[in-house]
mmCIF file of C-alpha atoms and ligand atoms in Angstrom:
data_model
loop_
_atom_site.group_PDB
_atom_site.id
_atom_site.type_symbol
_atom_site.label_atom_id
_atom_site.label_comp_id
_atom_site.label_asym_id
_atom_site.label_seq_id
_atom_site.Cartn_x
_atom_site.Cartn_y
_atom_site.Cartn_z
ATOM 1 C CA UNK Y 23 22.628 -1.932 10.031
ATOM 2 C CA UNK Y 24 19.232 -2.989 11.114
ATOM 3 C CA UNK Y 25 16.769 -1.326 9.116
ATOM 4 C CA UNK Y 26 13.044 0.061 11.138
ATOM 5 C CA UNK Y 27 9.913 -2.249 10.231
ATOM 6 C CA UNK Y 28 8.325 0.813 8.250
ATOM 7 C CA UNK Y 29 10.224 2.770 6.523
ATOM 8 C CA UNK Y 30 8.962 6.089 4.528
ATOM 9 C CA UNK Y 31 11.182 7.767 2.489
ATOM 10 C CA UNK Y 32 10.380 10.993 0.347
ATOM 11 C CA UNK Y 33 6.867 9.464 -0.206
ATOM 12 C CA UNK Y 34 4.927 11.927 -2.502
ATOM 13 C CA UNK Y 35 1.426 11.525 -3.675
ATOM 14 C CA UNK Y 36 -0.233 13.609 -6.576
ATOM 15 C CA UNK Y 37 -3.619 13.675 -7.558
ATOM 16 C CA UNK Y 38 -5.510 14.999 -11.119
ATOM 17 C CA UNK Y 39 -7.582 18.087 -9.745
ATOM 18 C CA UNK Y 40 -9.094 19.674 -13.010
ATOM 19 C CA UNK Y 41 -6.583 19.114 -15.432
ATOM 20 C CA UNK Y 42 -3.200 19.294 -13.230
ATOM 21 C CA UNK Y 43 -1.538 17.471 -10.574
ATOM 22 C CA UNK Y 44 -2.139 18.611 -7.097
ATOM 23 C CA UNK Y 45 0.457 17.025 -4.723
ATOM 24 C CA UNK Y 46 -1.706 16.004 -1.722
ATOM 25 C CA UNK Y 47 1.324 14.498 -0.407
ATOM 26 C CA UNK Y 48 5.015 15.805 -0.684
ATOM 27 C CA UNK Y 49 8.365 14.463 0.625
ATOM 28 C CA UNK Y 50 7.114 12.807 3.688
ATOM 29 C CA UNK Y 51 10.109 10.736 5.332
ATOM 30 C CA UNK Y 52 9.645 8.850 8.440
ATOM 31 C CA UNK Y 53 9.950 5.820 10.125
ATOM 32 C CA UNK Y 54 8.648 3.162 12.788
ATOM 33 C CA UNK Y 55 10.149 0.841 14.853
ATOM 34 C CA UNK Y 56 9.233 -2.689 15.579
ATOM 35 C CA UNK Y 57 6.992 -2.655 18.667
ATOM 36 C CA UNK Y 58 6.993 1.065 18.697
ATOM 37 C CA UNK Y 59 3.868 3.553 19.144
ATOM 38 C CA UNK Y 60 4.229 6.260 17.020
ATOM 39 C CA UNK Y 61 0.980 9.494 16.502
ATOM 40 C CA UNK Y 62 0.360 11.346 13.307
ATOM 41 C CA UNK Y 63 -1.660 15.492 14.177
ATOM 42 C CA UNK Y 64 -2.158 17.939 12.084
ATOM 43 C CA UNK Y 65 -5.643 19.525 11.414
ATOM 44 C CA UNK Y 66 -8.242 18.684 8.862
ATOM 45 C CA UNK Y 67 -6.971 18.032 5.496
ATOM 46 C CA UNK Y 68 -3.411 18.061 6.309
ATOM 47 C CA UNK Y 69 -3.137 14.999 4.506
ATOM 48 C CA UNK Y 70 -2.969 12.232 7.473
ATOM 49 C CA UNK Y 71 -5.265 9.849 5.784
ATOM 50 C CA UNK Y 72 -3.742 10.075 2.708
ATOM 51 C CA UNK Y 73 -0.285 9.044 3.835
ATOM 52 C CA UNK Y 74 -1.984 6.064 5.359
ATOM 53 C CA UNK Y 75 -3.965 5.547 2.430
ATOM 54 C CA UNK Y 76 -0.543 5.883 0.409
ATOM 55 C CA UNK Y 77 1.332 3.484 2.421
ATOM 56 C CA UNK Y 78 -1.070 0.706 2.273
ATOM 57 C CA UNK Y 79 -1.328 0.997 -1.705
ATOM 58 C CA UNK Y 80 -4.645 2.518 -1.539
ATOM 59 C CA UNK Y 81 -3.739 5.994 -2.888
ATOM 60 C CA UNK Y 82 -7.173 6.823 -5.115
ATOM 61 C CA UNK Y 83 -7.231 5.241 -8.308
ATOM 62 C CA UNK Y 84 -5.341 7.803 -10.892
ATOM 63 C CA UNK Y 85 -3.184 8.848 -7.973
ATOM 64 C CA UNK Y 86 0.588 9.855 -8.556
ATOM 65 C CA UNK Y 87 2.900 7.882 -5.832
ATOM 66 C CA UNK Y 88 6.771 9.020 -6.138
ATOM 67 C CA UNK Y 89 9.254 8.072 -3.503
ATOM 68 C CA UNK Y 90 9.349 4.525 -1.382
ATOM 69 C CA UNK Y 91 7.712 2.310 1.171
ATOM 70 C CA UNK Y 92 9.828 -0.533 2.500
ATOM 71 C CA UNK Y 93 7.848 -2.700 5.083
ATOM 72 C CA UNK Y 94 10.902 -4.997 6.862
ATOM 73 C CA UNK Y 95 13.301 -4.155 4.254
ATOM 74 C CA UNK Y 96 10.615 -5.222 1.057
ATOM 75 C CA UNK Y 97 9.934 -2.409 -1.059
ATOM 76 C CA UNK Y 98 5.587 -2.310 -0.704
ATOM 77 C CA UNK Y 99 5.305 0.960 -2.767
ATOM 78 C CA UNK Y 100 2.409 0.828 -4.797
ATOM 79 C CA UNK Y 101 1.998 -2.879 -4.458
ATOM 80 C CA UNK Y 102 0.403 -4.458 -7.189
ATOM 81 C CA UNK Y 103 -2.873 -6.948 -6.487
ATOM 82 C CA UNK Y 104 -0.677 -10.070 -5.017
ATOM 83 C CA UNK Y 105 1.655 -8.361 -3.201
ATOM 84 C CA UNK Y 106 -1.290 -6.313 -1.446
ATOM 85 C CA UNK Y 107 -3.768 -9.738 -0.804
ATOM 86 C CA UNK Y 108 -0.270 -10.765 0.601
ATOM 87 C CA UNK Y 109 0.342 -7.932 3.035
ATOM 88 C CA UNK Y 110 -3.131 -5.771 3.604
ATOM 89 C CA UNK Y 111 -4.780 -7.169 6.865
ATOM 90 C CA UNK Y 112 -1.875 -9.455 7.345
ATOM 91 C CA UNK Y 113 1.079 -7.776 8.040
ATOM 92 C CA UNK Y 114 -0.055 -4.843 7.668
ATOM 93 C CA UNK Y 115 -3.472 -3.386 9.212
ATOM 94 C CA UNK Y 116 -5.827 -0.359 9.056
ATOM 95 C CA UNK Y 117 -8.550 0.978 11.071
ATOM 96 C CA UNK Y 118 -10.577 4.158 9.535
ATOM 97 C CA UNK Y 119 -12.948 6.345 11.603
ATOM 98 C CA UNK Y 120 -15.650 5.071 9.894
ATOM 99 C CA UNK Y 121 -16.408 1.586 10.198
ATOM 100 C CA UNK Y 122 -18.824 1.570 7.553
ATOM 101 C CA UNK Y 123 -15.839 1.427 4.712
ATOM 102 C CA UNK Y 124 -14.392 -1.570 6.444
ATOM 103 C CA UNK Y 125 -17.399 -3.452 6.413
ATOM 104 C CA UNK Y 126 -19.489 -5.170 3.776
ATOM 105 C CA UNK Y 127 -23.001 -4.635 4.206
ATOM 106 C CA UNK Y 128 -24.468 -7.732 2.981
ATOM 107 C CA UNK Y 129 -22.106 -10.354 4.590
ATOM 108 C CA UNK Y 130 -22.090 -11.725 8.220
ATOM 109 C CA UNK Y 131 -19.930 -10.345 11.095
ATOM 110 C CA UNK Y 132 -18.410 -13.883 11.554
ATOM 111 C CA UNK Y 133 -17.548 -14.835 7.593
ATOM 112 C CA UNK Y 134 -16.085 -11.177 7.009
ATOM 113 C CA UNK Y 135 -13.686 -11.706 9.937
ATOM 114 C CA UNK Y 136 -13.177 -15.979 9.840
ATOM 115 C CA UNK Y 137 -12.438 -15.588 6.163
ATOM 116 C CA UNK Y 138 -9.090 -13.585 6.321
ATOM 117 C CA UNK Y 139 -7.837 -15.513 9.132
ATOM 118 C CA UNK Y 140 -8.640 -18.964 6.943
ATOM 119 C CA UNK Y 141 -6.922 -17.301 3.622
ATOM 120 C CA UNK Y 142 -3.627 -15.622 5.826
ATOM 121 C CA UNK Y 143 -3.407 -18.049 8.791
ATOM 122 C CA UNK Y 144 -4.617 -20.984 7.302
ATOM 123 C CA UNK Y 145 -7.048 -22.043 10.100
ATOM 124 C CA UNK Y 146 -10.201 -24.388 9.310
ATOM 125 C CA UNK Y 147 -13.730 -22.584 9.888
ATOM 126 C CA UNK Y 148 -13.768 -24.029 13.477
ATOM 127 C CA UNK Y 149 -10.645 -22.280 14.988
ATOM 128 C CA UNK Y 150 -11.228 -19.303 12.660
ATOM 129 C CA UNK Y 151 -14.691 -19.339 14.427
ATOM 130 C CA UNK Y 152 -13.376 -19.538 17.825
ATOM 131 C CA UNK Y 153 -10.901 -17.097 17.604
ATOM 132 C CA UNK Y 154 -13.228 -14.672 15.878
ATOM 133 C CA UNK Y 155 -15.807 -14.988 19.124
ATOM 134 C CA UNK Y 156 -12.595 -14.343 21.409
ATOM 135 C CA UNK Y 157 -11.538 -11.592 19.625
ATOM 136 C CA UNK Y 158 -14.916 -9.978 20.266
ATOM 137 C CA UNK Y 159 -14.807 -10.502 23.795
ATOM 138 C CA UNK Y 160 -11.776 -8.881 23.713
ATOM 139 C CA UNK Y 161 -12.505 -5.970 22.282
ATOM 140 C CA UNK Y 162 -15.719 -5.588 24.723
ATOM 141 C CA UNK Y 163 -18.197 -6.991 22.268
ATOM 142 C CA UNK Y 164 -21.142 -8.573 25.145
ATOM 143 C CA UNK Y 165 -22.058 -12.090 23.540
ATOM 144 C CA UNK Y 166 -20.065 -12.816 20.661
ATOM 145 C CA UNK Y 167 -21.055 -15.787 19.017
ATOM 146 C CA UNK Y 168 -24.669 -13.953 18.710
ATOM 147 C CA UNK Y 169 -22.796 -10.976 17.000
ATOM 148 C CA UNK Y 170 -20.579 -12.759 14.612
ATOM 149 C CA UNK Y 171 -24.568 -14.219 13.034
ATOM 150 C CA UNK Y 172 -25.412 -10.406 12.552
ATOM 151 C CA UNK Y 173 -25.013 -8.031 9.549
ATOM 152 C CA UNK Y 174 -23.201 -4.971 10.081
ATOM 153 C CA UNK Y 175 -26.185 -2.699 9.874
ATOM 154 C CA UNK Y 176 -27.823 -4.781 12.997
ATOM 155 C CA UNK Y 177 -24.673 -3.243 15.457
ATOM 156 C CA UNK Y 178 -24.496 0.157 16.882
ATOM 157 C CA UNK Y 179 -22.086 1.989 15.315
ATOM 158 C CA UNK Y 180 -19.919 1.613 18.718
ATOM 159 C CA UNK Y 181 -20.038 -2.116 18.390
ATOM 160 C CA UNK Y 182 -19.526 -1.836 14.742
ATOM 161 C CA UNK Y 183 -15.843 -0.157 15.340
ATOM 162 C CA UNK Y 184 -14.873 -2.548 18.052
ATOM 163 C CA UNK Y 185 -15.961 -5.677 15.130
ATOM 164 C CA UNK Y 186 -13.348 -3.570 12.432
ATOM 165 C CA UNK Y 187 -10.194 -3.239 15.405
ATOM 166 C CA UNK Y 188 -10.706 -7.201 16.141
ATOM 167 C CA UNK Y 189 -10.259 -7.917 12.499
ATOM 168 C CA UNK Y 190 -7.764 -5.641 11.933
ATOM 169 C CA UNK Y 191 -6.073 -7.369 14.754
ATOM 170 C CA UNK Y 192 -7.212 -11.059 13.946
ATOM 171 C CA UNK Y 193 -4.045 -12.196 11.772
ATOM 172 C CA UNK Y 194 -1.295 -10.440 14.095
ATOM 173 C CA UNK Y 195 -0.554 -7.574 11.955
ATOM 174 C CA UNK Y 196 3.599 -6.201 12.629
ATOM 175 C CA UNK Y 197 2.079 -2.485 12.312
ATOM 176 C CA UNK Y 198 -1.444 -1.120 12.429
ATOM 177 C CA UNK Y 199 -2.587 2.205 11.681
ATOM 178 C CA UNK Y 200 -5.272 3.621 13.339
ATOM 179 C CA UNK Y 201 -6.985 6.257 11.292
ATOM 180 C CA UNK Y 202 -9.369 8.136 13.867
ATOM 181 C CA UNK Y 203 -10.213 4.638 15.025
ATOM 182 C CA UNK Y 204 -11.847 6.014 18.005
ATOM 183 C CA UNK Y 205 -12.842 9.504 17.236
ATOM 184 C CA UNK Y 206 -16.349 9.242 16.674
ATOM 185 C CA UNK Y 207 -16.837 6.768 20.446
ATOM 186 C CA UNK Y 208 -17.497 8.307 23.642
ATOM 187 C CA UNK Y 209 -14.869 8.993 25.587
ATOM 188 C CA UNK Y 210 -14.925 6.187 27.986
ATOM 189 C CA UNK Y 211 -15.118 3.552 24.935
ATOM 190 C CA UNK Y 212 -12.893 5.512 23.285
ATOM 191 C CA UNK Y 213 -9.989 4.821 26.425
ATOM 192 C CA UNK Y 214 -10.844 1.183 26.486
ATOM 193 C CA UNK Y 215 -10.266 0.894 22.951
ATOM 194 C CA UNK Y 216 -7.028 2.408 23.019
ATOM 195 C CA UNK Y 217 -5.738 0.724 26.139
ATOM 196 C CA UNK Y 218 -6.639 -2.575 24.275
ATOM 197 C CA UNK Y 219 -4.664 -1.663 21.552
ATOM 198 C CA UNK Y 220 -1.868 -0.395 23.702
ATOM 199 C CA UNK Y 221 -2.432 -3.799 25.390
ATOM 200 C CA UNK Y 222 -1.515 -5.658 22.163
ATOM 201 C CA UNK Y 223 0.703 -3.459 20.897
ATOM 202 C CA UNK Y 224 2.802 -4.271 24.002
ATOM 203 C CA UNK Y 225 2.008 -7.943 23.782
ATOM 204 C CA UNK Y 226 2.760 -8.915 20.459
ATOM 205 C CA UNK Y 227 5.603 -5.989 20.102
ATOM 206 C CA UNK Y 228 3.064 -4.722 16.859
ATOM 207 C CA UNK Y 229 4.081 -1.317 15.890
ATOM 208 C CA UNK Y 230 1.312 1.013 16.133
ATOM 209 C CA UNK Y 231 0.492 4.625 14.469
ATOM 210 C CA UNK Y 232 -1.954 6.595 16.402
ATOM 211 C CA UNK Y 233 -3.671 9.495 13.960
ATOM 212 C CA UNK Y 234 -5.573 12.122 15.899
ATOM 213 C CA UNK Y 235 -6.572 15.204 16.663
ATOM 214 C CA UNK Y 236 -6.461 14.750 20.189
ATOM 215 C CA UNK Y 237 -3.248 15.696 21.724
ATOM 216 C CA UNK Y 238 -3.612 14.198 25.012
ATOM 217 C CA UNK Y 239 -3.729 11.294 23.296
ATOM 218 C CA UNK Y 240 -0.447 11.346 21.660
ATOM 219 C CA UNK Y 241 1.034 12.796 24.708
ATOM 220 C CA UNK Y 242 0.111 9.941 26.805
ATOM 221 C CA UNK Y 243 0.076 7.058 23.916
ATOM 222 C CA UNK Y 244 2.847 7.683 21.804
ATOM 223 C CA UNK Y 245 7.206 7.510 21.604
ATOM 224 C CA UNK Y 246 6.835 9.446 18.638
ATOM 225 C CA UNK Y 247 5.264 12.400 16.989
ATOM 226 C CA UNK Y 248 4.907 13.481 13.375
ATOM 227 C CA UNK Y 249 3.180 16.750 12.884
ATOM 228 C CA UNK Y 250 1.464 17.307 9.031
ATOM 229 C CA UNK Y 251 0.606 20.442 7.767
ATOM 230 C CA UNK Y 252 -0.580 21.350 3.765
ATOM 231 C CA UNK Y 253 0.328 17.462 3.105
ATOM 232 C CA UNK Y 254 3.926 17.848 4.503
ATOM 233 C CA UNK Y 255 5.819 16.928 7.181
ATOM 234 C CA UNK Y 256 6.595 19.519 9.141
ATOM 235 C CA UNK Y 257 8.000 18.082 12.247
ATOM 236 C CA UNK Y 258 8.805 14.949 13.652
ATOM 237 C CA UNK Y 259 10.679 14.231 17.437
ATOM 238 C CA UNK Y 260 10.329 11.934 20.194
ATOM 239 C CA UNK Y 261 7.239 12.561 21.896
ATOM 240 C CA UNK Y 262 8.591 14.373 25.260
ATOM 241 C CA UNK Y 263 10.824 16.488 23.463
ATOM 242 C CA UNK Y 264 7.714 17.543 20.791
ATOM 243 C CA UNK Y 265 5.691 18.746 23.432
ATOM 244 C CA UNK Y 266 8.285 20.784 25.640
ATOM 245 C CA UNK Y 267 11.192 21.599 22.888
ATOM 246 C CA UNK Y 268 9.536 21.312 19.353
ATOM 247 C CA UNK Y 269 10.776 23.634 16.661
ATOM 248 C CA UNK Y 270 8.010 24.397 14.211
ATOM 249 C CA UNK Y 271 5.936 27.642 14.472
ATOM 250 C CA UNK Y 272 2.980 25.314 13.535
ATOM 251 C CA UNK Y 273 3.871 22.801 16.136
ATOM 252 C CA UNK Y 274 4.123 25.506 18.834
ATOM 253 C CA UNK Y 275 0.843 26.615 17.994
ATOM 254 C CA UNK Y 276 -0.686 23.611 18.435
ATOM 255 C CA UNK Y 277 0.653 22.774 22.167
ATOM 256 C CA UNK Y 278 -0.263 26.132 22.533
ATOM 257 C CA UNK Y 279 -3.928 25.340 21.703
ATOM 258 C CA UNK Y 280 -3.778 22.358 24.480
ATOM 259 C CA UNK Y 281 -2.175 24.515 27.214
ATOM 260 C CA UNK Y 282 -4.781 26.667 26.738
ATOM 261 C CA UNK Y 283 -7.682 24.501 26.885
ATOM 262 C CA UNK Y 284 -9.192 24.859 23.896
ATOM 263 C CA UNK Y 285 -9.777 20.944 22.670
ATOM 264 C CA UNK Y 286 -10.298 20.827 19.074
ATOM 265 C CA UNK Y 287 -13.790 19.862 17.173
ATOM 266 C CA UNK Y 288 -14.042 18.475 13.958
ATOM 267 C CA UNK Y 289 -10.725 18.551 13.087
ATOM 268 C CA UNK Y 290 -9.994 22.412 13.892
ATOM 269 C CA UNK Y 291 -7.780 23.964 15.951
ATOM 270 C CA UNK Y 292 -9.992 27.176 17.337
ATOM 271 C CA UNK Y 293 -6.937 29.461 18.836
ATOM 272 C CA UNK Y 294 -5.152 29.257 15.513
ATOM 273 C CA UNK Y 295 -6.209 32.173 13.189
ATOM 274 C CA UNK Y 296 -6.717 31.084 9.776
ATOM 275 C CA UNK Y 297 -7.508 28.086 8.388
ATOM 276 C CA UNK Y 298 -4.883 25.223 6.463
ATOM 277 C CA UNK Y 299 -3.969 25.456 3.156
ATOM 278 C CA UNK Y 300 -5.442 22.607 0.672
ATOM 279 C CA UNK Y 301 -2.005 20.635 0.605
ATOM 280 C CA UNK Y 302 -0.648 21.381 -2.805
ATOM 281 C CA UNK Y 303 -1.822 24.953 -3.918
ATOM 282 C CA UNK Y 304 0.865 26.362 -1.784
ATOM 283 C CA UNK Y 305 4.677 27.284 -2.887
ATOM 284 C CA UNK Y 306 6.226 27.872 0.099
ATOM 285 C CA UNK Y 307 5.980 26.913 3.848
ATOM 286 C CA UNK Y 308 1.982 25.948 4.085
ATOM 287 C CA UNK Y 309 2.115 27.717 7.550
ATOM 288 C CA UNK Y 310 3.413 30.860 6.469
ATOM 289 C CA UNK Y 311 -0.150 32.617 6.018
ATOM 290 C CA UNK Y 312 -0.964 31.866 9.750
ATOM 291 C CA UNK Y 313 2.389 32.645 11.289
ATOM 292 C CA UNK Y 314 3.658 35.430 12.792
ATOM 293 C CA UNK Y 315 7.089 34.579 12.385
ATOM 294 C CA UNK Y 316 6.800 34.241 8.534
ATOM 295 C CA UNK Y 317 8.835 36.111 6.123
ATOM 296 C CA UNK Y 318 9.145 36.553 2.148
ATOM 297 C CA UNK Y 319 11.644 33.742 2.376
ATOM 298 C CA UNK Y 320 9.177 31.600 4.080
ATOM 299 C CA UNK Y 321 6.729 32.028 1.224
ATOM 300 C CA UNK Y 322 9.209 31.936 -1.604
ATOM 301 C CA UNK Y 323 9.657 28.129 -1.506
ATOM 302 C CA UNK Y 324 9.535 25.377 0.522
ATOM 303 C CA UNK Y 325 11.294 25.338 3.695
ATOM 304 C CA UNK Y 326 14.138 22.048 3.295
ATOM 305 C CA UNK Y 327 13.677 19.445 6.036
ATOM 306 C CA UNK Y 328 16.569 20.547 8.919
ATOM 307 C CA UNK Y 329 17.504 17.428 10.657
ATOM 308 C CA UNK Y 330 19.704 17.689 13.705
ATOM 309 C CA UNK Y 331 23.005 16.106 13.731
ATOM 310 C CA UNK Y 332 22.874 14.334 16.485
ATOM 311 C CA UNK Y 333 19.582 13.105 16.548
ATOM 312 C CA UNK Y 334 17.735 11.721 13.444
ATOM 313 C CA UNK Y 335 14.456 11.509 15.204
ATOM 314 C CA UNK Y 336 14.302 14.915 15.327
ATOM 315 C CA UNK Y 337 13.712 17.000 11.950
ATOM 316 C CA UNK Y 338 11.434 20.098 11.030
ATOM 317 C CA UNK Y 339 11.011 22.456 8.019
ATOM 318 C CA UNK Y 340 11.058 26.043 9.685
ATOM 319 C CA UNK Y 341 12.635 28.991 8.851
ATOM 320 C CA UNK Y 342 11.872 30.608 11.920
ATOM 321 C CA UNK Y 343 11.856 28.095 14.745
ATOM 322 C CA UNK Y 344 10.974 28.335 18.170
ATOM 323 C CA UNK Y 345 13.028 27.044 21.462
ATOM 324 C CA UNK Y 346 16.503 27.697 20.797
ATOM 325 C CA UNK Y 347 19.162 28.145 18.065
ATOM 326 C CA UNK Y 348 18.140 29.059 14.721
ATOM 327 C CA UNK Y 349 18.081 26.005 11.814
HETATM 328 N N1 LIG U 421 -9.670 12.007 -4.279
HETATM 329 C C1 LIG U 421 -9.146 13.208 -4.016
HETATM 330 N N2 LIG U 421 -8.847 14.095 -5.008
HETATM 331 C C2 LIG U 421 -8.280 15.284 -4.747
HETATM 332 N N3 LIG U 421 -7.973 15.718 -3.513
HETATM 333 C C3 LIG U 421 -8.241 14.898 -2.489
HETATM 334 C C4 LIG U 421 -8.831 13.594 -2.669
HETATM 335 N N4 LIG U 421 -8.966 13.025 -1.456
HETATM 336 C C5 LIG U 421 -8.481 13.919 -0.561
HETATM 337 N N5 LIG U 421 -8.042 15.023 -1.181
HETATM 338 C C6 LIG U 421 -7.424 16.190 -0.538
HETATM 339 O O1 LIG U 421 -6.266 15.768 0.142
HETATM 340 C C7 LIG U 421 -6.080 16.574 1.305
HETATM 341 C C8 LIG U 421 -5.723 15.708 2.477
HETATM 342 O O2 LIG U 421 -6.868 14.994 2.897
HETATM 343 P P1 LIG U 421 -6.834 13.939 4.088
HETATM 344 O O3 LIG U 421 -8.132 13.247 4.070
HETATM 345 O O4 LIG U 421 -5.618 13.112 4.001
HETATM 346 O O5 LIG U 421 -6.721 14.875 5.383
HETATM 347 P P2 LIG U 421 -6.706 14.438 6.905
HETATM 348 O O6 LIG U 421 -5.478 15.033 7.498
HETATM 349 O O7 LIG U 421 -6.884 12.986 7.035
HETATM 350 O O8 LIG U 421 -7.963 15.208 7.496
HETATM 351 P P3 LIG U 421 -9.016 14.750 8.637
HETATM 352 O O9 LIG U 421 -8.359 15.129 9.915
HETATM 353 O O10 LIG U 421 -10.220 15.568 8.362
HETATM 354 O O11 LIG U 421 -9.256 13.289 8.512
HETATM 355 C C9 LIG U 421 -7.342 17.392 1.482
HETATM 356 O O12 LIG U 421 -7.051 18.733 1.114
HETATM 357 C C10 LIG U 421 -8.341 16.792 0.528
HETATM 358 O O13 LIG U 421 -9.145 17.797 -0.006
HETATM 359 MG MG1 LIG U 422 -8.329 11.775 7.884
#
């Protein structure tokens, strides 16, 4: 049976929050095929950075990580030091929103990305060099071998993000997850961006997770959508069926919020009353005190994940679904 390059199984992380363990992340199962394109939603503090911060082993120090993380069949959960120089930037990349944490402020553009591509692809400073200033130009940086003499703090913060996607991209990673990569751009840099990435993602078959708030971006991007809510997942299905057949009340009102216009800022969702739950304070469905389907069941205890037989993309924790039979 051939396994998926990333595979996520009951992956759980718990946190100290003033004496007791909060679970910031509980029983998320998913996976990602080789090649594929695959987008995280969910609003603000549904727990989408922490699941990527959890997969790449860099849960916050004192964190709690239960369940498993198997990158092409090798079990990466909670990777100790080696196994994480081995894999982090390598096979494995990461973009966050802010390109500030990326980057270190008192070392040149051109060491901080030659110097990964020397220690994981073994190239001398010349063709590390080289391929750094062609990266650049790739990702629409005007004049590279200028920029790779500069500090970080002498780039826009525009040029700054396109410096942290070409060295997340500059050892050939198999997946890379981009964390709001492009959120804070302008909307024209923030398409280019993304159509480079689609670009590689195509070309070198990487795997690529899209998070964002912006559903027309996972509607035109992705093959697959997971939908977190209160640090669960809530749904997940191929991308076409999501947004025309999903199940979950909280998935429904989020295409809901597109039809109708109303683009989210900062993270919220406007035409949904209410606002999320901080992920591990609640006992039942994390939903339940926004929906108008929700009953004392719903709040009792979790809602189990209801996966349909003949599909195993498709799975969603809701008592109450919408579009069609009862779970
Ligand atoms: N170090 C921490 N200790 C305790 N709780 C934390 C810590 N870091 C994050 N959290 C909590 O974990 C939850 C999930 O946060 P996370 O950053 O993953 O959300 P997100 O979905 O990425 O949101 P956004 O869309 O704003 O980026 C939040 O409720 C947050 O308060
Ligand atoms: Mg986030």
């Amino acid at each position: 049976m051939s396994a998926d390059l990333l595979e996520i199984d009951e992956l759980g992380c718990s946190l100290p929050v003033r004496g007791e363990w909060r679970a910031v992340l509980d029983g998320v199962s998913m996976s990602v095929g080789a090649g594929r394109t695959v987008g995280i939603v969910g609003e603000s503090g549904s727990g989408k950075s922490m699941l990527t911060r959890t997969v790449l082993g860099l849960a916050p120090a004192g964190a709690r990580v239960t369940g498993s993380v198997r990158l092409a069949g090798e079990d990466i959960t909670s990777p100790g030091p080696a196994v994480q120089r081995r894999l982090l930037g390598a096979r494995i990349a990461v973009v966050f929103q802010d390109p500030m944490t990326a980057l270190n402020p008192v070392v040149r553009i051109g060491r901080q990305l030659t110097e990964p591509m020397r220690f994981h692809l073994g190239l001398d400073r010349a063709a590390a060099r080289a391929r750094a200033a062609d990266l650049l130009a790739k990702v629409g940086v005007p004049d590279p071998d200028q920029q790779l003499r500069q500090y970080p703090h002498q780039l826009s913060g525009g040029m700054r993000q396109r410096v942290t996607i070409a060295a997340a991209l500059s050892c050939d990673p198999e997946i890379l997850f981009a964390d709001e990569a492009t959120t804070a751009l302008d909307v024209t840099v923030q398409k280019q961006i993304l159509d480079l990435l689609t670009e590689v993602q195509r070309d070198r078959d990487m795997a690529l997770v899209l998070i964002s708030h912006d559903l027309g971006v996972i509607a035109g991007r992705t093959d697959d959508v997971f939908v977190m809510y209160g640090g669960r997942l809530v749904e997940r299905a191929p991308t076409e069926v999501f947004f025309t057949r999903h199940r979950h009340r909280y998935s429904a009102a989020l295409v809901d919020s597109i039809v109708r216009r109303d683009h989210p800022r900062h993270g919220e969702f406007r035409t949904i009353p209410g606002r999320p739950p901080v992920p591990g304070t609640v006992a039942g469905c994390p939903f339940a005190p926004r929906c108008p389907a929700a009953g004392d069941e719903c709040r009792e205890s979790a809602p189990p994940l209801h996966q349909d037989t003949g599909d195993a993309r498709l799975a969603h924790r809701c008592l109450h679904p919408v579009n069609g039979d009862p779970a």
